[in-house]
Amino acid sequence: NPYQRYSASQLDEMTTDHTHLSVHYDYIISANSDVSIIAYSNDFARNWYKTSKVGGFSLGSGAESIAAQIDNGTYINSELPEVQIKANNRSYSAQGIQGELAYRTGDHDIRFGLRLHQDDMDRYQWVDKFTLNTDQTMLLSSKGIPGTDSNRIDSANATSLFIHDTWEIADLTFKGGLRYEDVELTREEWGTADPQRSSAPMVRSNTVDALLPALGLTYQLNDDWVVLAGVQRSFAPPAPGNQNAEIEDGWNAESGVRFNDKDLQIEAIAFSTRLDNLHGNCTASQGCDDSLIGNQYNAGKVSIDGIELSLQQAWQVGAVQIPLNINYTYSNATFDESFESDLESWGSVSRGDDLPYLPQTVIQVESGVKGYNWQVLASVQMLDEMRTQAGSGVIDSSNGIARRTVVNLSAQYSIDNTQQIYAVMDNVLDKTYIATRQHGAIQTGKPRTIQIGYRVNF
């Protein structure tokens, strides 16, 4: 039952606040050149007030057993269990400016880009303690002081540069690019003994950079068929909590064909990724042990192979159009090295084990009716079963999520060129399903949810 929960979690709650601001500027320099600039700022704060220990035991290490005894009336210890609820209180900010200069000459479309970016995460947490009574009520026994749990700031300053060229030679198009990333990472930690941050923090910093090439090509066989191929290097900087400061990097390659005949489009793409190192992040949402949250782990080499198929068709029936979109993805992702990890979703990994939380098959079908200034669309998404912990062979029900099918519905009416009214219904059939499993806990998928809104562009 995805909705089952322990009485010890009755006070669990998340509160959030989000502010986003962006300014766009576009300027046409000449007939063959233009520039665009975007400045942006994001601020997000959240406090996930969540049970972390019961009877002195962490989740996944005995807490559930004690909580279950209270709930089913079998608790016999004379001392009532203590419930520790952690306020996973964080604030995030990200701001920056990026610009792109486009220059077109002859058969070339050249673009230059620059981005200056800064972000940070401020963790300022505490723990409240409660007594869990046999009647399943909870009584506050100790109020925590903010900053006496996790008390640190992680930040990053990044500079990105790129050049990209599109070169057309008859029916052959080359797309090549080169990106440079330079990232400075810093962790300032005051620790639980200095909640007021009155002393100088312990500082740990690291700088990484990467040069990332990419090349793609398409060849127009005829009016309908296109052959394509591409290869690019991938990169992700380490988090401040990555003790080995290892980057995530590798190579991605793809090849395939596209067919386009007015109202019918078909695409078949095979893809392959070879990572020299894969990052795994320990977060509260994963149910990580409290002492490990914020850590980043390295898995070494990983292989991902698969195929994507898509079909888009549209039929005109009088004044309305009936679209049909079908997308199919099959992927196989495995670890190429054996290792032991404190990240629960990895654990004890043997070479050849499947990666967790990656369904092998995903199918999505969308169709509906479109008029001159309105549309109604329904989509069906089918996800294959998936592992919640690395492994191979048959997926055990306690470490897996069953396959599921979810139906969504959307509608939109355009008042004019700048105004739209829209409505979205997610999970139309109110399907009950498990979304994640962590530390013996279950998180449900989104129930039936309706959004109605008004959108204006100016």
Coordinates of C-alpha atoms in Angstrom, one line a residue:
N1 CA 0.0 0.0 0.0
P2 CA 1.8 3.2 -1.1
Y3 CA -0.1 5.2 1.4
Q4 CA 0.9 3.2 4.5
R5 CA 2.8 5.2 7.1
Y6 CA 3.9 5.0 10.7
S7 CA 2.4 7.1 13.4
A8 CA 5.9 8.2 14.2
S9 CA 5.8 10.2 10.9
Q10 CA 2.6 12.0 11.6
L11 CA 4.3 15.4 11.9
D12 CA 6.3 15.1 8.6
E13 CA 5.8 18.1 6.4
M14 CA 7.6 20.1 3.8
T15 CA 7.3 23.9 3.3
T16 CA 8.8 25.7 0.3
D17 CA 9.2 29.2 -1.1
H18 CA 10.5 30.0 -4.6
T19 CA 11.3 33.2 -6.5
H20 CA 12.5 33.4 -10.1
L21 CA 13.5 36.5 -12.0
S22 CA 15.0 36.7 -15.5
V23 CA 15.7 39.5 -18.0
H24 CA 16.2 38.9 -21.7
Y25 CA 17.8 41.3 -24.2
D26 CA 18.1 40.7 -27.9
Y27 CA 19.8 43.1 -30.4
I28 CA 20.2 42.7 -34.2
I29 CA 23.7 44.0 -35.1
S30 CA 23.4 43.5 -38.8
A31 CA 21.7 41.3 -41.4
N32 CA 24.1 38.5 -40.5
S33 CA 24.8 39.0 -36.8
D34 CA 22.9 39.4 -33.6
V35 CA 23.4 39.1 -29.8
S36 CA 21.2 37.9 -27.0
I37 CA 21.8 38.3 -23.3
I38 CA 20.0 36.7 -20.3
A39 CA 20.4 37.7 -16.6
Y40 CA 18.7 35.4 -14.2
S41 CA 18.2 34.8 -10.4
N42 CA 16.6 31.9 -8.6
D43 CA 15.9 31.7 -4.8
F44 CA 14.4 28.6 -3.3
A45 CA 13.9 27.8 0.4
R46 CA 12.5 24.6 1.9
N47 CA 12.2 23.0 5.3
W48 CA 11.5 19.3 5.2
Y49 CA 10.4 18.5 8.7
K50 CA 10.9 14.7 8.8
T51 CA 11.3 11.8 11.2
S52 CA 14.9 10.7 11.3
K53 CA 15.2 8.4 14.3
V54 CA 12.8 6.3 16.5
G55 CA 14.0 4.8 19.8
G56 CA 17.6 5.9 18.9
F57 CA 17.6 4.0 15.6
S58 CA 17.9 5.6 12.2
L59 CA 15.5 4.8 9.4
G60 CA 16.5 1.5 7.8
S61 CA 18.4 0.5 10.9
G62 CA 15.6 -0.5 13.3
A63 CA 13.4 2.6 13.5
E64 CA 10.6 1.0 11.5
S65 CA 10.4 -2.0 13.7
I66 CA 9.9 0.1 16.9
A67 CA 7.4 2.4 15.1
A68 CA 5.4 -0.7 13.9
Q69 CA 5.2 -2.1 17.4
I70 CA 3.6 1.1 18.6
D71 CA 1.1 1.0 15.7
N72 CA 0.1 -2.6 16.1
G73 CA 0.0 -2.6 19.9
T74 CA 2.9 -5.0 20.5
Y75 CA 5.3 -2.5 22.1
I76 CA 6.2 -3.9 25.6
N77 CA 9.2 -1.8 26.7
S78 CA 8.5 0.2 29.9
E79 CA 10.3 3.3 28.4
L80 CA 8.4 5.0 25.6
P81 CA 10.4 5.5 22.4
E82 CA 11.8 8.9 21.5
V83 CA 11.2 10.2 18.0
Q84 CA 13.7 12.6 16.6
I85 CA 12.3 14.9 13.8
K86 CA 14.9 16.7 11.8
A87 CA 14.2 20.1 10.3
N88 CA 16.1 19.7 7.0
N89 CA 16.1 23.4 6.5
R90 CA 17.9 24.7 3.4
S91 CA 18.0 27.8 1.2
Y92 CA 19.3 27.8 -2.4
S93 CA 20.3 30.6 -4.6
A94 CA 21.6 30.8 -8.2
Q95 CA 22.3 33.8 -10.3
G96 CA 24.2 34.7 -13.4
I97 CA 24.4 36.2 -16.8
Q98 CA 25.0 34.6 -20.2
G99 CA 25.3 36.0 -23.6
E100 CA 25.5 34.6 -27.2
L101 CA 26.8 36.2 -30.3
A102 CA 25.6 34.8 -33.7
Y103 CA 27.5 35.5 -36.9
R104 CA 26.5 34.1 -40.3
T105 CA 28.8 34.0 -43.3
G106 CA 28.7 31.9 -46.4
D107 CA 27.9 28.3 -45.5
H108 CA 28.7 28.9 -41.8
D109 CA 26.5 29.8 -38.8
I110 CA 28.9 30.5 -36.0
R111 CA 28.0 31.2 -32.4
F112 CA 30.1 32.3 -29.4
G113 CA 28.8 32.1 -25.9
L114 CA 29.8 33.1 -22.4
R115 CA 28.2 32.4 -19.0
L116 CA 29.1 33.6 -15.5
H117 CA 27.2 31.7 -12.8
Q118 CA 27.2 31.5 -9.0
D119 CA 25.1 29.3 -6.8
D120 CA 25.0 28.2 -3.2
M121 CA 23.2 26.0 -0.7
D122 CA 22.8 27.1 3.0
R123 CA 22.1 24.2 5.3
Y124 CA 20.9 25.4 8.8
Q125 CA 19.2 22.4 10.4
W126 CA 18.0 21.2 13.9
V127 CA 16.3 18.3 15.6
D128 CA 13.2 18.3 17.7
K129 CA 12.6 15.4 20.1
F130 CA 9.2 13.9 20.9
T131 CA 7.9 11.0 23.0
L132 CA 5.7 8.5 21.1
N133 CA 2.9 7.3 23.3
T134 CA 1.2 3.9 23.0
D135 CA -2.0 5.7 21.9
Q136 CA 0.0 7.0 18.9
T137 CA 0.1 10.6 20.0
M138 CA 3.4 12.5 20.2
L139 CA 4.5 14.9 23.0
L140 CA 7.3 17.4 22.5
S141 CA 10.2 16.7 24.9
S142 CA 13.0 18.9 23.6
K143 CA 12.9 21.8 21.1
G144 CA 16.0 22.0 18.9
I145 CA 18.2 25.0 18.2
P146 CA 18.6 26.0 14.6
G147 CA 22.2 25.3 13.4
T148 CA 22.9 22.5 15.9
D149 CA 22.5 19.8 13.3
S150 CA 24.0 20.4 9.8
N151 CA 25.4 23.9 9.6
R152 CA 27.3 24.8 6.4
I153 CA 27.3 26.6 3.1
D154 CA 28.3 25.0 -0.2
S155 CA 28.9 27.3 -3.1
A156 CA 30.2 27.3 -6.7
N157 CA 31.4 29.9 -9.1
A158 CA 31.5 28.8 -12.8
T159 CA 32.7 30.2 -16.0
S160 CA 31.6 28.7 -19.3
L161 CA 32.8 29.5 -22.8
F162 CA 31.8 27.9 -26.1
I163 CA 32.0 28.2 -29.9
H164 CA 29.7 26.3 -32.2
D165 CA 29.6 26.2 -36.0
T166 CA 27.0 24.8 -38.4
W167 CA 28.5 24.2 -41.8
E168 CA 26.4 23.2 -44.8
I169 CA 27.9 21.5 -47.8
A170 CA 25.1 20.6 -50.3
D171 CA 23.1 17.9 -48.5
L172 CA 25.6 17.4 -45.8
T173 CA 25.5 19.5 -42.6
F174 CA 28.3 19.5 -40.0
K175 CA 27.7 20.8 -36.5
G176 CA 30.8 21.1 -34.3
G177 CA 31.4 22.8 -31.0
L178 CA 33.9 23.2 -28.2
R179 CA 33.0 24.2 -24.6
Y180 CA 35.2 25.1 -21.8
E181 CA 34.1 24.8 -18.1
D182 CA 35.9 26.2 -15.1
V183 CA 34.2 25.6 -11.7
E184 CA 35.4 26.6 -8.3
L185 CA 33.7 24.7 -5.4
T186 CA 33.8 25.8 -1.7
R187 CA 32.4 24.3 1.5
E188 CA 32.2 26.5 4.6
E189 CA 31.4 24.5 7.7
W190 CA 30.7 25.9 11.2
G191 CA 29.7 22.6 12.7
T192 CA 27.0 21.9 15.3
A193 CA 28.9 23.6 18.1
D194 CA 28.7 27.1 16.5
P195 CA 25.0 27.6 15.5
Q196 CA 25.4 31.4 15.6
R197 CA 28.3 31.2 13.1
S198 CA 30.4 33.5 15.3
S199 CA 33.7 31.9 14.5
A200 CA 35.6 31.4 11.2
P201 CA 34.3 28.3 9.4
M202 CA 36.4 25.3 8.3
V203 CA 36.9 25.9 4.5
R204 CA 37.4 23.3 1.9
S205 CA 37.7 24.3 -1.8
N206 CA 38.5 22.7 -5.1
T207 CA 38.7 23.8 -8.7
V208 CA 38.0 21.7 -11.8
D209 CA 38.0 22.5 -15.5
A210 CA 37.1 20.6 -18.6
L211 CA 37.4 21.0 -22.4
L212 CA 34.4 19.4 -24.1
P213 CA 34.3 18.8 -27.8
A214 CA 31.2 17.7 -29.8
L215 CA 30.6 16.8 -33.4
G216 CA 27.4 15.9 -35.3
L217 CA 26.4 15.5 -38.9
T218 CA 23.2 15.0 -40.9
Y219 CA 22.9 13.9 -44.5
Q220 CA 19.8 14.5 -46.6
L221 CA 19.3 11.3 -48.6
N222 CA 16.2 12.7 -50.4
D223 CA 13.2 15.0 -49.6
D224 CA 12.0 12.6 -46.9
W225 CA 15.0 10.8 -45.4
V226 CA 17.9 12.1 -43.2
V227 CA 20.8 10.1 -41.7
L228 CA 22.4 11.5 -38.6
A229 CA 25.2 10.7 -36.2
G230 CA 27.0 12.5 -33.4
V231 CA 29.5 12.2 -30.6
Q232 CA 30.1 14.5 -27.6
R233 CA 32.0 14.5 -24.3
S234 CA 30.0 14.8 -21.1
F235 CA 31.0 16.5 -17.9
A236 CA 29.7 17.2 -14.4
P237 CA 31.7 18.8 -11.6
P238 CA 32.1 17.1 -8.2
A239 CA 30.0 18.4 -5.4
P240 CA 31.7 19.9 -2.4
G241 CA 30.8 16.7 -0.5
N242 CA 32.8 14.5 -2.9
Q243 CA 35.8 13.5 -0.9
N244 CA 37.8 12.4 -3.9
A245 CA 36.8 15.5 -5.9
E246 CA 36.3 13.3 -9.0
I247 CA 34.4 14.7 -11.9
E248 CA 31.8 12.8 -13.8
D249 CA 32.8 12.5 -17.4
G250 CA 32.4 10.2 -20.4
W251 CA 31.4 10.1 -24.1
N252 CA 28.0 10.0 -25.7
A253 CA 27.3 8.8 -29.2
E254 CA 24.2 8.4 -31.3
S255 CA 23.2 7.5 -34.8
G256 CA 19.9 7.0 -36.6
V257 CA 17.5 8.1 -39.3
R258 CA 14.6 10.6 -39.7
F259 CA 11.7 10.5 -42.0
N260 CA 9.6 13.6 -42.7
D261 CA 6.7 13.6 -45.2
K262 CA 4.5 16.6 -44.3
D263 CA 2.0 15.1 -41.7
L264 CA 4.1 12.1 -40.9
Q265 CA 7.5 12.1 -39.0
I266 CA 9.4 9.0 -37.9
E267 CA 12.6 8.8 -36.0
A268 CA 14.9 6.0 -34.9
I269 CA 17.9 6.8 -32.9
A270 CA 20.4 4.4 -31.3
F271 CA 22.5 5.8 -28.4
S272 CA 25.5 4.7 -26.3
T273 CA 27.1 6.3 -23.3
R274 CA 30.4 5.3 -21.7
L275 CA 31.1 7.1 -18.4
D276 CA 34.5 7.0 -16.8
N277 CA 32.9 7.9 -13.5
L278 CA 29.2 8.2 -12.3
H279 CA 28.2 10.4 -9.4
G280 CA 25.7 9.4 -6.8
N281 CA 24.3 12.0 -4.4
C282 CA 23.2 11.2 -0.8
T283 CA 20.0 13.3 -0.2
A284 CA 17.2 13.5 2.4
S285 CA 14.7 12.7 -0.4
Q286 CA 16.5 9.4 -0.9
G287 CA 16.3 8.6 2.8
C288 CA 20.0 8.7 3.3
D289 CA 21.5 8.3 6.8
D290 CA 21.5 11.7 8.5
S291 CA 25.3 11.6 8.9
L292 CA 25.9 11.0 5.2
I293 CA 23.5 13.6 3.6
G294 CA 25.4 15.9 1.3
N295 CA 28.0 13.3 0.5
Q296 CA 28.7 12.4 -3.1
Y297 CA 29.9 9.0 -4.2
N298 CA 31.7 7.7 -7.2
A299 CA 30.7 4.5 -9.1
G300 CA 33.5 4.4 -11.6
K301 CA 32.8 3.1 -15.2
V302 CA 29.2 2.8 -16.4
S303 CA 27.7 1.7 -19.7
I304 CA 24.3 2.8 -21.1
D305 CA 23.0 1.7 -24.4
G306 CA 19.5 1.9 -26.0
I307 CA 17.2 3.0 -28.8
E308 CA 14.6 5.7 -29.1
L309 CA 11.7 5.4 -31.6
S310 CA 9.2 8.1 -32.3
L311 CA 6.2 8.6 -34.6
Q312 CA 4.2 11.8 -35.2
Q313 CA 1.1 11.7 -37.4
A314 CA -1.7 14.2 -38.0
W315 CA -5.0 13.8 -39.8
Q316 CA -7.1 16.8 -40.9
V317 CA -10.8 16.1 -40.4
G318 CA -12.8 19.1 -41.5
A319 CA -11.9 22.1 -39.3
V320 CA -10.0 20.1 -36.7
Q321 CA -6.8 18.1 -36.6
I322 CA -6.2 14.8 -34.9
P323 CA -2.6 14.4 -33.8
L324 CA -0.9 11.2 -32.7
N325 CA 2.5 11.1 -31.0
I326 CA 4.2 7.8 -30.0
N327 CA 7.5 7.7 -28.2
Y328 CA 9.3 4.5 -27.2
T329 CA 12.6 4.2 -25.3
Y330 CA 14.6 1.0 -24.5
S331 CA 17.7 1.3 -22.4
N332 CA 20.2 -1.0 -20.7
A333 CA 22.4 0.6 -18.0
T334 CA 25.0 -1.4 -16.1
F335 CA 27.9 -0.8 -13.7
D336 CA 31.3 -1.9 -15.3
E337 CA 33.1 -2.2 -11.9
S338 CA 32.5 -3.9 -8.6
F339 CA 32.6 -1.8 -5.5
E340 CA 31.0 -1.2 -2.0
S341 CA 29.1 2.1 -1.5
D342 CA 27.4 3.8 1.5
L343 CA 24.8 5.1 -1.0
E344 CA 21.8 2.9 -0.3
S345 CA 20.5 2.6 -3.8
W346 CA 23.9 1.2 -4.8
G347 CA 25.1 -0.8 -1.8
S348 CA 27.2 -3.8 -2.7
V349 CA 27.7 -3.6 -6.5
S350 CA 29.0 -6.4 -8.8
R351 CA 30.2 -5.7 -12.3
G352 CA 27.2 -6.1 -14.7
D353 CA 24.6 -5.0 -12.1
D354 CA 21.8 -2.8 -13.4
L355 CA 21.6 0.8 -12.3
P356 CA 18.6 1.6 -10.0
Y357 CA 15.6 3.7 -10.9
L358 CA 16.0 3.3 -14.7
P359 CA 13.1 1.4 -16.3
Q360 CA 14.2 -0.6 -19.4
T361 CA 11.1 0.4 -21.3
V362 CA 9.2 3.7 -21.4
I363 CA 6.3 4.2 -23.8
Q364 CA 4.2 7.4 -24.2
V365 CA 1.2 7.9 -26.5
E366 CA -0.5 11.2 -26.9
S367 CA -3.5 12.1 -29.0
G368 CA -6.5 14.4 -29.1
V369 CA -8.2 17.1 -31.1
K370 CA -6.8 20.5 -32.2
G371 CA -8.9 23.4 -33.5
Y372 CA -8.0 26.8 -34.8
N373 CA -7.4 28.3 -31.3
W374 CA -8.0 25.4 -28.9
Q375 CA -6.8 21.9 -28.2
V376 CA -7.6 18.9 -26.0
L377 CA -4.9 16.2 -25.6
A378 CA -4.7 13.0 -23.6
S379 CA -1.5 11.1 -22.9
V380 CA -0.7 7.7 -21.6
Q381 CA 2.7 6.9 -20.1
M382 CA 3.8 3.3 -19.4
L383 CA 6.9 2.6 -17.4
D384 CA 8.4 -0.8 -17.0
E385 CA 9.3 -2.2 -13.6
M386 CA 12.6 -0.9 -12.2
R387 CA 15.1 -1.6 -9.4
T388 CA 15.4 0.6 -6.4
Q389 CA 18.8 -0.9 -5.6
A390 CA 21.6 -2.0 -7.9
G391 CA 21.4 -5.7 -8.8
S392 CA 20.8 -8.3 -11.5
G393 CA 18.3 -11.0 -12.3
V394 CA 14.7 -11.0 -11.2
I395 CA 13.7 -7.8 -9.4
D396 CA 12.7 -8.5 -5.8
S397 CA 9.4 -6.9 -4.8
S398 CA 11.0 -5.3 -1.7
N399 CA 13.7 -3.7 -3.9
G400 CA 11.6 -2.8 -6.9
I401 CA 8.8 -0.7 -8.3
A402 CA 6.1 -2.4 -10.3
R403 CA 5.3 -1.3 -13.9
R404 CA 2.7 1.4 -14.1
T405 CA 0.4 3.2 -16.6
V406 CA -0.7 6.8 -15.9
V407 CA -3.1 8.9 -18.0
N408 CA -2.9 12.7 -18.2
L409 CA -5.2 15.2 -19.8
S410 CA -4.6 18.8 -21.0
A411 CA -6.7 21.5 -22.6
Q412 CA -5.8 25.0 -23.9
Y413 CA -7.8 27.9 -25.4
S414 CA -6.1 30.9 -27.0
I415 CA -7.9 34.2 -26.5
D416 CA -5.5 35.9 -28.9
N417 CA -1.9 35.8 -29.9
T418 CA -0.7 36.7 -26.3
Q419 CA -3.3 35.1 -24.0
Q420 CA -4.2 31.5 -23.2
I421 CA -6.4 29.7 -20.7
Y422 CA -5.2 26.2 -19.9
A423 CA -6.2 23.3 -17.7
V424 CA -4.1 20.2 -16.9
M425 CA -5.3 17.0 -15.1
D426 CA -2.5 14.7 -14.0
N427 CA -3.2 11.0 -13.2
V428 CA -6.8 11.2 -14.5
L429 CA -7.7 7.7 -13.2
D430 CA -6.2 8.5 -9.8
K431 CA -3.8 5.6 -10.1
T432 CA -2.2 4.5 -6.9
Y433 CA 1.4 3.6 -7.3
I434 CA 4.8 3.5 -5.6
A435 CA 7.2 6.2 -6.9
T436 CA 10.3 5.5 -4.7
R437 CA 11.5 3.1 -2.0
Q438 CA 14.2 4.3 0.5
H439 CA 15.2 3.0 3.9
G440 CA 12.1 0.8 4.1
A441 CA 9.8 3.8 3.4
I442 CA 7.5 4.2 0.5
Q443 CA 6.7 7.4 -1.4
T444 CA 3.6 7.6 -3.5
G445 CA 3.2 9.0 -7.0
K446 CA 1.2 12.1 -7.6
P447 CA -2.5 11.6 -7.1
R448 CA -5.1 13.1 -9.4
T449 CA -4.2 16.7 -9.6
I450 CA -5.9 19.6 -11.5
Q451 CA -4.3 22.9 -12.5
I452 CA -6.2 25.7 -14.2
G453 CA -4.4 28.8 -15.3
Y454 CA -4.1 31.9 -17.4
R455 CA -0.9 32.7 -19.4
V456 CA 0.0 36.0 -21.0
N457 CA 3.1 36.7 -23.2
F458 CA 4.3 40.3 -23.7

